[in-house]
Coordinates of C-alpha atoms in Angstrom, one line a residue:
X1107 CA -3.8 -39.9 34.9
X1108 CA -1.7 -42.6 36.4
X1109 CA 0.9 -44.8 34.6
X1110 CA -1.6 -47.6 34.8
X1111 CA -4.1 -45.5 32.8
X1112 CA -1.5 -44.7 30.2
X1113 CA -0.7 -48.4 29.5
X1114 CA 3.0 -49.5 29.5
X1115 CA 5.7 -47.2 30.6
X1116 CA 7.3 -45.1 27.8
X1117 CA 4.2 -44.9 25.7
X1118 CA 2.0 -41.8 25.0
X1119 CA -1.8 -41.8 25.1
X1120 CA -2.1 -43.2 21.7
X1121 CA 0.4 -46.0 22.2
X1122 CA 3.3 -44.5 20.3
X1123 CA 6.7 -45.0 22.0
X1124 CA 7.7 -41.8 23.9
X1125 CA 11.2 -42.9 24.6
X1126 CA 14.0 -44.9 22.9
X1127 CA 15.3 -44.8 19.4
X1128 CA 13.6 -44.6 16.0
X1129 CA 14.5 -47.5 13.8
X1130 CA 14.6 -46.3 10.1
X1131 CA 12.8 -48.4 7.6
X1132 CA 15.3 -47.6 4.8
X1133 CA 19.0 -47.1 4.4
X1134 CA 20.6 -43.7 4.4
X1135 CA 22.6 -42.6 1.4
X1136 CA 25.8 -43.4 3.3
X1137 CA 24.6 -46.9 4.1
X1138 CA 23.6 -47.5 0.5
X1139 CA 27.1 -46.3 -0.6
X1140 CA 28.7 -48.7 1.9
X1141 CA 26.8 -51.6 0.6
X1142 CA 27.8 -50.8 -3.0
X1143 CA 31.5 -50.4 -2.2
X1144 CA 31.4 -53.7 -0.2
X1145 CA 29.8 -55.6 -3.0
X1146 CA 32.1 -54.0 -5.7
X1147 CA 35.2 -55.1 -3.9
X1148 CA 34.9 -58.8 -4.8
X1149 CA 33.8 -58.0 -8.3
X1150 CA 36.7 -55.8 -9.2
X1151 CA 39.2 -58.5 -7.9
X1152 CA 37.4 -61.4 -9.6
X1153 CA 39.3 -63.4 -12.2
X1154 CA 38.8 -62.6 -15.8
X1155 CA 37.3 -66.1 -16.5
X1156 CA 34.7 -65.8 -13.8
X1157 CA 33.8 -62.2 -14.8
X1158 CA 33.7 -63.0 -18.5
X1159 CA 31.3 -66.0 -18.2
X1160 CA 29.0 -64.1 -15.8
X1161 CA 28.9 -61.4 -18.5
X1162 CA 28.2 -64.0 -21.3
X1163 CA 25.2 -65.2 -19.2
X1164 CA 24.1 -61.6 -19.0
X1165 CA 24.4 -61.1 -22.7
X1166 CA 22.5 -64.2 -23.5
X1167 CA 19.7 -63.1 -21.0
X1168 CA 19.5 -59.9 -23.1
X1169 CA 18.6 -62.1 -26.0
X1170 CA 15.4 -63.0 -24.2
X1171 CA 14.5 -59.3 -24.0
X1172 CA 15.2 -58.9 -27.7
X1173 CA 13.1 -62.1 -28.5
X1174 CA 10.1 -61.1 -26.5
X1175 CA 10.2 -57.4 -27.6
X1176 CA 10.2 -58.4 -31.3
X1177 CA 7.6 -61.2 -30.8
X1178 CA 5.1 -59.1 -28.8
X1179 CA 5.5 -56.2 -31.2
X1180 CA 4.6 -58.5 -34.1
X1181 CA 1.6 -60.1 -32.3
X1182 CA 0.0 -57.2 -30.5
X1183 CA -1.3 -53.9 -31.8
X1184 CA -0.7 -51.7 -28.7
X1185 CA 2.7 -50.1 -28.2
X1186 CA 2.5 -50.6 -24.4
X1187 CA 1.5 -54.3 -24.6
X1188 CA 4.5 -54.9 -26.9
X1189 CA 7.0 -53.8 -24.3
X1190 CA 5.5 -55.4 -21.2
X1191 CA 8.1 -58.3 -21.2
X1192 CA 11.0 -56.2 -22.3
X1193 CA 12.5 -56.0 -18.7
X1194 CA 12.5 -59.8 -18.3
X1195 CA 16.2 -60.3 -19.4
X1196 CA 17.3 -57.5 -17.0
X1197 CA 15.4 -59.1 -14.1
X1198 CA 17.3 -62.3 -14.8
X1199 CA 20.6 -60.4 -14.8
X1200 CA 20.2 -58.3 -11.7
X1201 CA 18.3 -60.8 -9.5
X1202 CA 20.4 -63.7 -10.7
X1203 CA 23.8 -61.9 -10.1
X1204 CA 24.9 -61.9 -13.8
X1205 CA 27.2 -59.2 -15.1
X1206 CA 25.8 -56.3 -17.3
X1207 CA 28.1 -53.6 -18.6
X1208 CA 25.7 -50.7 -17.9
X1209 CA 25.2 -52.0 -14.3
X1210 CA 29.0 -51.6 -13.8
X1211 CA 28.9 -47.8 -14.3
X1212 CA 28.1 -47.6 -10.6
X1213 CA 29.8 -50.1 -8.2
X1214 CA 33.3 -50.1 -9.8
X1215 CA 33.2 -46.4 -10.3
X1216 CA 32.3 -45.8 -6.7
X1217 CA 35.3 -48.0 -5.7
X1218 CA 37.5 -45.9 -8.0
X1219 CA 36.2 -42.6 -6.6
X1220 CA 37.1 -43.8 -3.1
X1221 CA 40.6 -44.7 -4.3
X1222 CA 40.1 -48.4 -3.5
X1223 CA 40.9 -49.5 -7.0
X1224 CA 42.6 -47.9 -10.0
X1225 CA 41.4 -46.5 -13.3
X1226 CA 43.2 -49.3 -15.2
X1227 CA 41.4 -51.9 -13.1
X1228 CA 38.1 -50.2 -13.8
X1229 CA 38.8 -50.2 -17.6
X1230 CA 39.9 -53.9 -17.4
X1231 CA 36.6 -54.7 -15.6
X1232 CA 34.6 -52.8 -18.1
X1233 CA 36.3 -54.4 -21.1
X1234 CA 35.9 -58.0 -19.8
X1235 CA 32.2 -57.5 -18.9
X1236 CA 31.5 -55.7 -22.3
X1237 CA 33.3 -58.5 -24.2
X1238 CA 31.3 -61.1 -22.3
X1239 CA 28.0 -59.3 -22.9
X1240 CA 28.7 -58.9 -26.6
X1241 CA 29.7 -62.6 -26.8
X1242 CA 26.5 -63.7 -25.1
X1243 CA 24.4 -61.4 -27.2
X1244 CA 26.1 -62.6 -30.4
X1245 CA 25.5 -66.2 -29.5
X1246 CA 21.8 -65.4 -28.9
X1247 CA 21.6 -63.5 -32.1
X1248 CA 23.0 -66.5 -34.1
X1249 CA 20.4 -68.8 -32.4
X1250 CA 17.6 -66.4 -33.3
X1251 CA 18.8 -65.9 -36.9
X1252 CA 19.4 -69.6 -37.8
X1253 CA 17.3 -71.5 -35.3
X1254 CA 13.8 -70.6 -36.6
X1255 CA 12.8 -69.1 -33.3
X1256 CA 11.2 -66.0 -34.8
X1257 CA 7.9 -66.1 -36.7
X1258 CA 8.1 -64.3 -40.1
X1259 CA 6.4 -61.3 -38.6
X1260 CA 8.6 -61.2 -35.5
X1261 CA 11.7 -61.6 -37.7
X1262 CA 10.7 -58.6 -39.8
X1263 CA 10.1 -56.6 -36.6
X1264 CA 13.5 -57.6 -35.3
X1265 CA 15.2 -56.4 -38.5
X1266 CA 13.2 -53.1 -38.2
X1267 CA 14.6 -52.5 -34.7
X1268 CA 18.2 -52.4 -35.9
X1269 CA 17.2 -50.3 -38.9
X1270 CA 15.5 -47.9 -36.6
X1271 CA 18.7 -47.5 -34.6
X1272 CA 20.8 -47.0 -37.8
X1273 CA 18.4 -44.3 -39.0
X1274 CA 18.6 -42.4 -35.7
X1275 CA 21.2 -39.6 -35.8
X1276 CA 24.3 -40.2 -33.7
X1277 CA 23.8 -37.3 -31.4
X1278 CA 20.2 -38.5 -30.7
X1279 CA 21.5 -42.0 -30.0
X1280 CA 24.1 -40.6 -27.6
X1281 CA 21.6 -38.7 -25.5
X1282 CA 19.0 -41.5 -25.6
X1283 CA 21.8 -43.8 -24.5
X1284 CA 22.7 -41.3 -21.7
X1285 CA 19.2 -41.4 -20.3
X1286 CA 19.2 -45.2 -20.5
X1287 CA 22.5 -45.2 -18.6
X1288 CA 20.9 -43.0 -16.0
X1289 CA 18.1 -45.5 -15.6
X1290 CA 20.4 -48.5 -15.2
X1291 CA 22.7 -46.9 -12.7
X1292 CA 19.7 -45.6 -10.8
X1293 CA 18.4 -49.2 -10.7
X1294 CA 21.6 -50.4 -9.2
X1295 CA 21.5 -47.7 -6.5
X1296 CA 17.9 -48.6 -5.7
X1297 CA 18.7 -52.3 -5.8
X1298 CA 21.2 -51.8 -2.9
X1299 CA 18.7 -49.6 -1.1
X1300 CA 16.0 -52.3 -1.3
X1301 CA 15.4 -54.6 1.7
X1302 CA 13.5 -57.4 0.0
X1303 CA 13.4 -59.3 -3.3
X1304 CA 9.9 -58.2 -4.2
X1305 CA 10.9 -54.6 -4.0
X1306 CA 14.0 -55.3 -6.1
X1307 CA 12.0 -57.0 -8.8
X1308 CA 9.5 -54.2 -8.9
X1309 CA 12.1 -51.6 -9.2
X1310 CA 14.0 -53.5 -11.9
X1311 CA 10.9 -54.2 -13.9
X1312 CA 9.5 -50.6 -13.8
X1313 CA 12.8 -49.0 -14.5
X1314 CA 13.7 -51.1 -17.5
X1315 CA 10.2 -50.8 -18.8
X1316 CA 11.0 -47.1 -19.2
X1317 CA 13.7 -47.8 -21.8
X1318 CA 11.3 -48.9 -24.6
X1319 CA 8.5 -46.7 -23.5
X1320 CA 10.9 -43.7 -23.7
X1321 CA 12.3 -44.8 -27.0
X1322 CA 15.7 -45.1 -25.4
X1323 CA 18.6 -47.5 -26.3
X1324 CA 20.6 -50.0 -24.3
X1325 CA 24.0 -51.0 -25.7
X1326 CA 23.8 -54.7 -25.2
X1327 CA 20.3 -54.9 -26.7
X1328 CA 21.5 -52.7 -29.6
X1329 CA 24.5 -54.9 -30.2
X1330 CA 22.3 -58.0 -30.3
X1331 CA 19.9 -56.3 -32.7
X1332 CA 22.8 -55.3 -34.9
X1333 CA 24.3 -58.8 -35.0
X1334 CA 20.9 -60.3 -35.8
X1335 CA 20.3 -57.8 -38.6
X1336 CA 23.8 -58.5 -40.1
X1337 CA 23.0 -62.3 -40.1
X1338 CA 19.4 -62.3 -41.2
X1339 CA 19.5 -59.1 -43.3
X1340 CA 21.9 -57.1 -45.3
X1341 CA 23.2 -54.7 -42.6
X1342 CA 27.0 -54.2 -42.7
X1343 CA 28.4 -54.9 -39.2
X1344 CA 31.0 -52.2 -39.4
X1345 CA 28.2 -49.7 -40.1
X1346 CA 26.1 -51.0 -37.3
X1347 CA 29.0 -50.8 -34.8
X1348 CA 30.1 -47.3 -35.8
X1349 CA 26.7 -45.6 -36.4
X1350 CA 24.5 -47.4 -34.0
X1351 CA 26.3 -49.4 -31.2
X1352 CA 29.2 -47.0 -30.5
X1353 CA 27.0 -43.8 -29.9
X1354 CA 24.8 -45.9 -27.6
X1355 CA 27.8 -47.3 -25.7
X1356 CA 29.2 -43.8 -25.1
X1357 CA 25.8 -42.5 -24.0
X1358 CA 25.2 -45.4 -21.6
X1359 CA 28.6 -45.0 -20.1
X1360 CA 28.6 -41.3 -19.6
X1361 CA 25.0 -41.2 -18.5
X1362 CA 25.5 -43.8 -15.9
X1363 CA 28.7 -42.2 -14.5
X1364 CA 27.9 -38.5 -14.8
X1365 CA 24.2 -38.4 -14.1
X1366 CA 24.0 -41.0 -11.3
X1367 CA 27.3 -42.2 -9.9
X1368 CA 29.0 -38.9 -9.4
X1369 CA 25.8 -37.1 -8.3
X1370 CA 25.0 -39.9 -5.8
X1371 CA 28.6 -40.0 -4.6
X1372 CA 28.6 -36.3 -3.7
X1373 CA 25.2 -36.5 -2.0
X1374 CA 26.9 -38.8 0.6
X1375 CA 28.6 -37.3 3.6
X1376 CA 32.3 -37.1 4.3
X1377 CA 31.8 -39.9 6.9
X1378 CA 30.4 -42.3 4.4
X1379 CA 33.1 -45.0 5.0
X1380 CA 33.9 -44.2 8.6
X1381 CA 32.6 -47.5 9.9
X1382 CA 34.3 -50.5 11.4
X1383 CA 34.3 -52.7 8.2
X1384 CA 36.6 -50.1 6.5
X1385 CA 38.7 -49.3 9.5
X1386 CA 41.9 -51.0 8.2
X1387 CA 41.4 -50.3 4.5
X1388 CA 44.1 -48.0 3.0
X1389 CA 43.6 -45.8 -0.1
X1390 CA 45.6 -45.9 -3.2
X1391 CA 47.8 -42.9 -3.9
X1392 CA 46.7 -40.5 -6.6
X1393 CA 49.4 -42.0 -8.9
X1394 CA 48.4 -45.5 -8.1
X1395 CA 44.8 -44.7 -8.8
X1396 CA 45.6 -43.3 -12.3
X1397 CA 48.4 -45.7 -13.3
X1398 CA 47.5 -48.9 -11.4
X1399 CA 50.3 -51.6 -11.6
X1400 CA 52.6 -49.2 -13.4
X1401 CA 52.8 -47.1 -10.3
X1402 CA 52.8 -50.0 -7.8
X1403 CA 49.4 -51.5 -7.4
X1404 CA 45.8 -51.4 -8.8
X1405 CA 43.6 -52.4 -5.8
X1406 CA 43.7 -52.4 -2.0
X1407 CA 43.7 -55.5 0.3
X1408 CA 40.7 -56.3 2.5
X1409 CA 42.7 -55.5 5.6
X1410 CA 46.0 -53.7 6.0
X1411 CA 47.0 -52.8 9.6
X1412 CA 50.1 -50.9 8.7
X1413 CA 49.7 -47.2 9.6
X1414 CA 51.2 -44.3 7.7
X1415 CA 54.8 -45.2 7.0
X1416 CA 57.9 -43.0 6.9
X1417 CA 61.2 -44.9 6.3
X1418 CA 64.3 -44.0 8.3
X1419 CA 66.9 -43.6 5.6
X1420 CA 69.7 -44.7 8.1
X1421 CA 68.0 -47.9 9.0
X1422 CA 68.6 -51.3 7.5
X1423 CA 65.2 -52.9 7.0
X1424 CA 64.4 -56.6 6.5
X1425 CA 60.8 -57.5 5.5
X1426 CA 59.7 -61.0 6.4
X1427 CA 56.3 -62.1 4.9
X1428 CA 54.9 -65.1 6.8
X1429 CA 51.8 -67.2 6.0
X1430 CA 51.8 -69.1 9.3
X1431 CA 53.5 -67.4 12.3
X1432 CA 53.3 -70.6 14.2
X1433 CA 55.6 -72.5 11.8
X1434 CA 57.8 -69.8 10.5
X1435 CA 59.5 -68.7 13.7
X1436 CA 63.0 -69.8 12.6
X1437 CA 62.6 -67.7 9.4
X1438 CA 62.0 -64.6 11.5
X1439 CA 64.9 -65.5 13.8
X1440 CA 67.1 -65.9 10.8
X1441 CA 66.1 -62.4 9.6
X1442 CA 66.9 -61.0 13.1
X1443 CA 70.3 -62.6 12.9
X1444 CA 71.0 -60.9 9.6
X1445 CA 69.8 -57.5 11.0
X1446 CA 71.7 -57.7 14.2
X1447 CA 75.0 -56.6 12.7
X1448 CA 73.5 -53.3 11.5
X1449 CA 73.5 -50.2 13.7
X1450 CA 69.8 -49.6 13.0
X1451 CA 68.7 -53.1 12.1
X1452 CA 64.9 -53.4 11.8
X1453 CA 62.8 -56.6 11.1
X1454 CA 59.2 -56.1 9.9
X1455 CA 57.2 -59.3 10.1
X1456 CA 54.0 -59.1 8.0
X1457 CA 51.4 -61.8 8.4
X1458 CA 49.8 -62.2 5.0
X1459 CA 46.4 -64.0 5.1
X1460 CA 45.0 -65.5 1.9
X1461 CA 41.3 -64.6 1.9
X1462 CA 38.7 -66.6 0.0
X1463 CA 38.1 -65.3 -3.5
X1464 CA 34.5 -64.3 -2.8
X1465 CA 35.3 -62.7 0.6
X1466 CA 34.3 -59.0 0.7
X1467 CA 34.4 -56.1 3.0
X1468 CA 30.8 -56.7 4.1
X1469 CA 31.7 -59.9 5.9
X1470 CA 32.5 -58.1 9.1
X1471 CA 32.4 -61.1 11.4
X1472 CA 34.7 -63.2 9.2
X1473 CA 37.1 -60.4 8.6
X1474 CA 37.3 -59.4 12.3
X1475 CA 37.9 -62.9 13.4
X1476 CA 40.8 -63.3 11.0
X1477 CA 42.3 -60.0 12.1
X1478 CA 42.1 -60.9 15.8
X1479 CA 43.6 -64.3 15.3
X1480 CA 46.4 -62.8 13.2
X1481 CA 47.2 -60.3 15.9
X1482 CA 47.3 -63.1 18.5
X1483 CA 49.7 -65.2 16.4
X1484 CA 52.0 -62.3 15.5
X1485 CA 52.2 -61.3 19.2
X1486 CA 53.1 -64.9 20.1
X1487 CA 55.7 -64.8 17.4
X1488 CA 57.3 -61.6 18.7
X1489 CA 57.3 -63.1 22.2
X1490 CA 58.9 -66.3 21.0
X1491 CA 61.6 -64.6 18.9
X1492 CA 62.3 -61.9 21.5
X1493 CA 64.7 -60.1 19.2
X1494 CA 67.6 -58.3 20.9
X1495 CA 69.5 -55.4 19.4
X1496 CA 66.9 -55.3 16.6
X1497 CA 63.8 -53.2 16.2
X1498 CA 60.8 -55.4 15.5
X1499 CA 57.7 -54.3 13.7
X1500 CA 54.6 -56.3 12.8
X1501 CA 51.5 -55.9 10.6
X1502 CA 48.7 -57.9 9.0
X1503 CA 47.3 -58.0 5.5
X1504 CA 44.2 -59.9 4.5
X1505 CA 43.9 -60.1 0.8
X1506 CA 42.7 -62.3 -2.1
X1507 CA 46.1 -61.7 -3.8
X1508 CA 48.5 -62.7 -1.0
X1509 CA 51.6 -63.3 -3.2
X1510 CA 51.3 -59.9 -4.8
X1511 CA 51.1 -58.3 -1.4
X1512 CA 54.7 -59.3 -0.7
X1513 CA 55.9 -57.1 -3.5
X1514 CA 53.5 -54.3 -2.7
X1515 CA 54.6 -54.2 0.9
X1516 CA 58.2 -54.2 -0.2
X1517 CA 57.5 -51.2 -2.6
X1518 CA 55.7 -49.4 0.1
X1519 CA 58.2 -49.9 3.0
X1520 CA 61.4 -50.0 0.8
X1521 CA 63.3 -52.7 2.7
X1522 CA 66.9 -53.5 2.0
X1523 CA 66.2 -57.2 2.0
X1524 CA 63.1 -59.4 1.8
X1525 CA 63.4 -62.8 3.5
X1526 CA 60.6 -65.2 2.8
X1527 CA 60.0 -68.9 3.3
X1528 CA 59.5 -71.4 0.4
X1529 CA 57.0 -74.2 0.8
X1530 CA 53.6 -75.5 -0.2
X1531 CA 51.7 -73.0 1.8
X1532 CA 48.8 -70.9 0.4
X1533 CA 51.1 -67.9 -0.2
X1534 CA 53.0 -69.7 -3.0
X1535 CA 49.9 -71.6 -4.2
X1536 CA 47.9 -68.4 -4.6
X1537 CA 50.7 -66.9 -6.7
X1538 CA 49.8 -69.1 -9.7
X1539 CA 46.4 -67.4 -10.0
X1540 CA 47.6 -63.8 -9.7
X1541 CA 48.8 -61.3 -12.2
X1542 CA 51.5 -62.4 -14.8
X1543 CA 54.4 -63.6 -12.8
X1544 CA 57.1 -62.5 -15.2
X1545 CA 56.1 -58.9 -14.9
X1546 CA 55.6 -59.1 -11.1
X1547 CA 58.9 -60.9 -10.3
X1548 CA 61.1 -59.1 -12.8
X1549 CA 60.4 -55.8 -11.1
X1550 CA 61.9 -56.8 -7.7
X1551 CA 61.7 -53.8 -5.3
X1552 CA 64.7 -55.1 -3.2
X1553 CA 67.1 -58.0 -2.7
X1554 CA 65.2 -61.3 -2.0
X1555 CA 66.2 -64.3 -0.1
X1556 CA 63.9 -67.3 -0.4
X1557 CA 64.6 -69.9 2.4
X1558 CA 64.0 -73.6 2.3
X1559 CA 63.9 -74.3 6.1
X1560 CA 65.4 -77.6 7.2
X1561 CA 66.4 -76.4 10.7
X1562 CA 68.1 -73.2 9.6
X1563 CA 71.3 -73.9 11.4
X1564 CA 73.8 -71.2 10.3
X1565 CA 76.9 -72.8 11.9
X1566 CA 78.4 -74.3 8.7
X1567 CA 77.7 -72.3 5.5
X1568 CA 78.5 -73.4 1.9
X1569 CA 78.5 -70.6 -0.7
X1570 CA 78.9 -71.9 -4.3
X1571 CA 79.8 -69.1 -6.7
X1572 CA 80.6 -68.3 -10.3
X1573 CA 80.4 -64.6 -9.8
X1574 CA 77.5 -62.3 -10.5
X1575 CA 75.2 -60.0 -8.4
X1576 CA 73.3 -62.8 -6.7
X1577 CA 76.5 -64.3 -5.5
X1578 CA 77.5 -60.9 -4.1
X1579 CA 74.2 -60.9 -2.1
X1580 CA 75.1 -64.3 -0.7
X1581 CA 78.6 -63.1 0.1
X1582 CA 77.0 -60.4 2.3
X1583 CA 74.8 -63.0 4.0
X1584 CA 77.8 -65.2 4.7
X1585 CA 79.8 -62.3 6.2
X1586 CA 76.9 -61.4 8.4
X1587 CA 76.5 -65.0 9.6
X1588 CA 80.2 -65.3 10.3
X1589 CA 80.0 -62.2 12.5
X1590 CA 76.6 -62.7 14.3
X1591 CA 76.3 -66.5 14.4
X1592 CA 80.1 -67.5 14.4
X1593 CA 79.5 -69.4 11.2
X1594 CA 82.2 -71.4 9.4
X1595 CA 82.1 -70.3 5.7
X1596 CA 83.2 -72.5 2.8
X1597 CA 83.3 -71.3 -0.8
X1598 CA 82.8 -73.6 -3.8
X1599 CA 83.7 -72.9 -7.5
X1600 CA 83.2 -75.5 -10.2
X1601 CA 85.3 -75.7 -13.4
X1602 CA 84.9 -77.9 -16.4
X1603 CA 88.1 -80.0 -16.0
X1604 CA 91.5 -80.3 -14.4
X1605 CA 93.0 -78.0 -17.0
X1606 CA 90.9 -75.1 -15.6
X1607 CA 91.6 -75.8 -11.9
X1608 CA 94.4 -73.2 -11.7
X1609 CA 92.3 -70.5 -13.2
X1610 CA 89.5 -71.5 -10.9
X1611 CA 91.7 -71.2 -7.8
X1612 CA 92.8 -67.7 -8.9
X1613 CA 89.2 -66.7 -9.4
X1614 CA 87.9 -67.9 -6.1
X1615 CA 90.9 -66.4 -4.2
X1616 CA 90.4 -62.9 -5.8
X1617 CA 86.6 -63.1 -5.5
X1618 CA 86.8 -64.0 -1.8
X1619 CA 89.4 -61.3 -1.1
X1620 CA 87.3 -58.6 -2.7
X1621 CA 84.3 -59.6 -0.6
X1622 CA 86.1 -59.8 2.8
X1623 CA 85.9 -63.6 2.8
X1624 CA 89.6 -64.3 2.3
X1625 CA 89.8 -66.4 5.4
X1626 CA 87.0 -68.8 4.3
X1627 CA 87.8 -72.3 3.2
X1628 CA 87.9 -72.5 -0.6
X1629 CA 87.1 -75.6 -2.7
X1630 CA 87.6 -75.8 -6.5
X1631 CA 85.8 -78.8 -8.1
X1632 CA 87.0 -79.8 -11.6
X1633 CA 84.3 -82.3 -12.3
X1634 CA 82.2 -79.9 -14.3
X1635 CA 78.9 -80.9 -12.7
X1636 CA 77.7 -78.0 -10.6
X1637 CA 74.8 -79.7 -8.8
X1638 CA 76.8 -82.9 -8.0
X1639 CA 79.6 -80.8 -6.6
X1640 CA 77.2 -78.8 -4.4
X1641 CA 75.5 -82.0 -3.2
X1642 CA 78.9 -83.5 -2.2
X1643 CA 80.0 -80.4 -0.3
X1644 CA 76.6 -79.8 1.3
X1645 CA 76.8 -83.1 3.1
X1646 CA 79.2 -81.4 5.6
X1647 CA 77.3 -78.2 5.9
X1648 CA 74.1 -77.0 7.5
X1649 CA 73.2 -74.1 5.2
X1650 CA 73.7 -73.6 1.4
X1651 CA 73.6 -70.2 -0.2
X1652 CA 72.7 -70.4 -4.0
X1653 CA 72.3 -67.5 -6.5
X1654 CA 69.3 -67.1 -8.8
X1655 CA 69.0 -68.8 -12.1
X1656 CA 69.3 -66.9 -15.4
X1657 CA 65.5 -66.5 -16.1
X1658 CA 64.5 -65.4 -12.6
X1659 CA 64.3 -67.6 -9.5
X1660 CA 61.1 -66.4 -7.9
X1661 CA 59.0 -66.9 -11.0
X1662 CA 60.4 -70.4 -11.5
X1663 CA 59.7 -71.3 -7.9
X1664 CA 56.1 -70.4 -8.3
X1665 CA 55.7 -72.3 -11.5
X1666 CA 57.7 -75.3 -10.2
X1667 CA 60.1 -74.9 -13.1
X1668 CA 63.3 -74.3 -11.2
X1669 CA 65.5 -77.0 -12.7
X1670 CA 67.9 -77.2 -9.7
X1671 CA 67.4 -80.6 -8.2
X1672 CA 70.1 -80.0 -5.6
X1673 CA 67.7 -77.8 -3.7
X1674 CA 65.6 -80.8 -2.9
X1675 CA 68.5 -83.4 -2.8
X1676 CA 70.5 -81.9 0.1
X1677 CA 69.7 -82.2 3.7
X1678 CA 70.8 -78.7 4.6
X1679 CA 68.7 -75.6 4.6
X1680 CA 68.9 -73.7 1.3
X1681 CA 68.9 -70.0 0.8
X1682 CA 68.2 -68.8 -2.8
X1683 CA 69.2 -65.2 -3.5
X1684 CA 68.0 -62.9 -6.2
X1685 CA 68.9 -59.2 -6.8
X1686 CA 66.8 -56.7 -8.9
X1687 CA 67.9 -56.2 -12.5
X1688 CA 67.2 -53.2 -14.7
X1689 CA 65.0 -53.9 -17.7
X1690 CA 64.4 -51.5 -20.6
X1691 CA 61.0 -50.4 -21.6
X1692 CA 61.2 -52.7 -24.7
X1693 CA 62.0 -55.7 -22.4
X1694 CA 59.1 -54.9 -20.2
X1695 CA 56.7 -54.6 -23.1
X1696 CA 57.9 -57.5 -25.3
X1697 CA 60.2 -59.6 -23.2
X1698 CA 59.5 -62.9 -21.6
X1699 CA 61.1 -62.3 -18.3
X1700 CA 64.6 -63.4 -19.0
X1701 CA 67.3 -61.9 -16.9
X1702 CA 70.6 -60.6 -18.2
X1703 CA 73.6 -62.7 -17.5

């Protein structure tokens, strides 16, 4: 037989391809897991408001399930006919993208098992979603109880559903809830394995139909039933919560985690995340995973190109976070100037890219374009700065929490100093939407210099001081600039009146001598107005070094509550310095961020 007789090359006698690759018609378990992790990333980092209201919508959708279940049970005689529309609320939730507590026993847990988020973040996610579901369910129950929605027969059936739950023993509720949790987590797994909407709807419908057919319990439905019974009947809510809702909640949670999530996790291969989209994603340490922010951080950025890091204890490291390498070259040059005096001075420039809130790991093209562009910009920055006598390192972070990344990178690399620019870029703008600033900025991992760049000419430096650790940091900066940039340094001390001038002169003389600035020009102003004195002296200087305010400089810069007008009134560049301060456990738990004087 010739090739002509066989038809096209590469085909067997019956027309089946004899060469090439087989294209699978379904995802492998590894691919399903990758899709779940990619989707869970943006959910676990969502804001509480967004998450809560998506869960409220989910809870209200469950009211539709409760309504139809009770109504059909009252109007039909067959048990199967009564439950045919039970899944409708769950279809709304899963196809519509709402939040459901039991649905979240899979994606966030998978993220936690991979050490991509922490256990505290998982619990926070669960609590917000559960609160939203219960709120939506309660609103729906109020509407059903007082809105005249139920017929008398349907209302009686609805009350009977809650009574049935109360009369079921707690251990039976737990195991019935566990099987329901298994079903829901299994639906989520199959939802990510499905390739089309019709398949997803079919899976969701059939799976949730099994809950009433199997006489099982779902916690949000149970809570809605309990609230309705408390409003329309004589059921005590405390009894309903403790003897009905709580056992179902525990069963749903453990069933979803133990019977599906963990089992499905261990059926994947060790190479489940060895794909390009996860190439630059680092894992949390074991301590970070268990303790979250208390141990450093509670989530991982979308991209982090820093490899495994070992700090040289003899080096002097300066970390420079930049939002735009094109416009922050002088900031990096300033950091190199400060590092040049050290024997092992190292400057680490990290480009922190603020990612869109909804950007996730699955957006390969978008993420890769950002990474390539960042690498190009950071390479151009290194070429332009051309640091001499200083080791220069670079890395890139793509994150939805760019401001928090500054502090995490500082904790991870343990620099001696962080030098960052201050302006209206996205790094500072994003800070207002991130975790509580007082807690974040009152746990400074190192010394901080925040620079208002107006040319960054270090030739004539003004250092106002009244003592304190932040002024000591500025004194070190002034000494370095005097050595490496041949800067002329002037010191300024302000007293309340002429009667205090002599004491002020003694103070500034002793302070300067103790900090190796005895040859600096000293000015004592007896006008009592600190900002006016700084503004007058700054007219003849190119750089002003100012210490932090009492309550914490960085937090005030973010909230635009730094009541120091001189920063904006002078024409010179301004460097604001802040040193870490120790805070007791009581201050961390109950304080409002104030720094000790």
